[in-house]
Amino acid sequence: MARRLLAAGRRVVITARRPRPDLVELGAEWAETPRELGRRVDAVLAMLPDLPQLDEVLDGSDGLLAGLLERGRDGDGARDALLLVGSTSSAPQVRDLAARLAAASDGRIHVVDCPVSGGEDGAKAGTLSIMLGGDEADAARAATLLAPCGTPVHLGPLGAGEVAKACNQLIVSATILALGEAAVLAERSGLDLEALFSLLSGGYAGSNLLASRKDKLVTGDDSPSGVAEYMVKDLRFAAEAAAATGTDPVLLPTLRAAFDELVERGLGGRDISVARRFIAERSQ
């Protein structure tokens, strides 16, 4: 995503667990700490697994919050800060975070949730689906900032992006498990998986997920890309949304049980295409 923003001519300041000289060579500015980053920008995109990891970045003397609070002091007329939460998280917890940051900053820090779908391939191509939740003006600002990375769509108030991502993950988890089962069933029946999935791609079973994971499913290469264990928390948030809306789902409990079992079998650090190996191992 940083590469897409740089290619669009945006000023990009980055910090990360490890140095990124590759991005610096492309024009990104390096910040030694989250606090330093917060002092230098008026919009921050946090791409982290969940809110506990974001809290680690926000809090402390060298944290992002300290840097953001330093902006706008002494009457320098700095623009209100915008925190874009790219994590797949709980919608109520995102709203709690926004309230905490607003209170800490006298309303000068605004939050938009913006989880994405499309994986590493979509990030590289700038074709991510970006699900925005938040105030209308804040979401419009976020959409302008994130446009080089894909298609940002404002779906409703704060937390709406997280609900949308929960729906997305419900579909993705069901699809990848179905593809894994189909791969094992077809292989054990003597079918050529490459021919099968190429054929199915042109029919109703075709999907972006099949297109992106077809080779992995055929070869059994489940080296990490989008790791499977994240589905456990993502589906938990989907269950949270179901409970909040009085929805009695049919698939969701089964999907949660399947991914819980997958992780218990030690496969959670693999790509989601590990669904094929998971089905094969439990069927031996």
C-alpha angles and dihedrals in degrees: 000000000000089000091052091050092048091048088055090056096253123150105245126190115188141188128178144159090268131033115267106205089161090065093041089055088056092054106274117140116230122226115198094211138017087248091058090049091051091053093053104047141048096210128044127192111202112196103185134136097253145336097281088063090047090052089055089056094043101047133069136043092295094039130123094249092058090053094046091050091054089061114087096023122130091031095284092150095235116175118254111271122248120208113198111201108206094174123113097240147143113295094218091049091051088053090049090051091051092051091049093050093045090052092047093050102037088249096308095118115069125190131213122179111222113170114175138214129202102074127224091323092056092046092053093046096043091238102118120143103234116199113204128198124177148069113339095245094043092049091050090052090048092049091054092049095047100040094103089060098056141288114335115197125184106225103176144293125344109308095030091105090055092051089050091051090050088055089047092052092048089058095041094049092048091047097048092048090050090050091049092051092046091051093053094043093048095045093050088049091056098253124147103246095203091054093043098051092042088054094045091049089071095053138057091292090063118110143153087258092056090046093052097042102033095102092046092050092048097046098033091236104150097165109154123282108127100012117226098224092070087068089071093065093036092056090045088059089048089054089049090054091047091053092047092053098041092247118156103203125200102198101034099073091049092048092049091050091048095052092043088055092045091055092044088056089059096252098112095101092059129089116277088255084077082091086092093056091043093055093044094051096047090048097055 
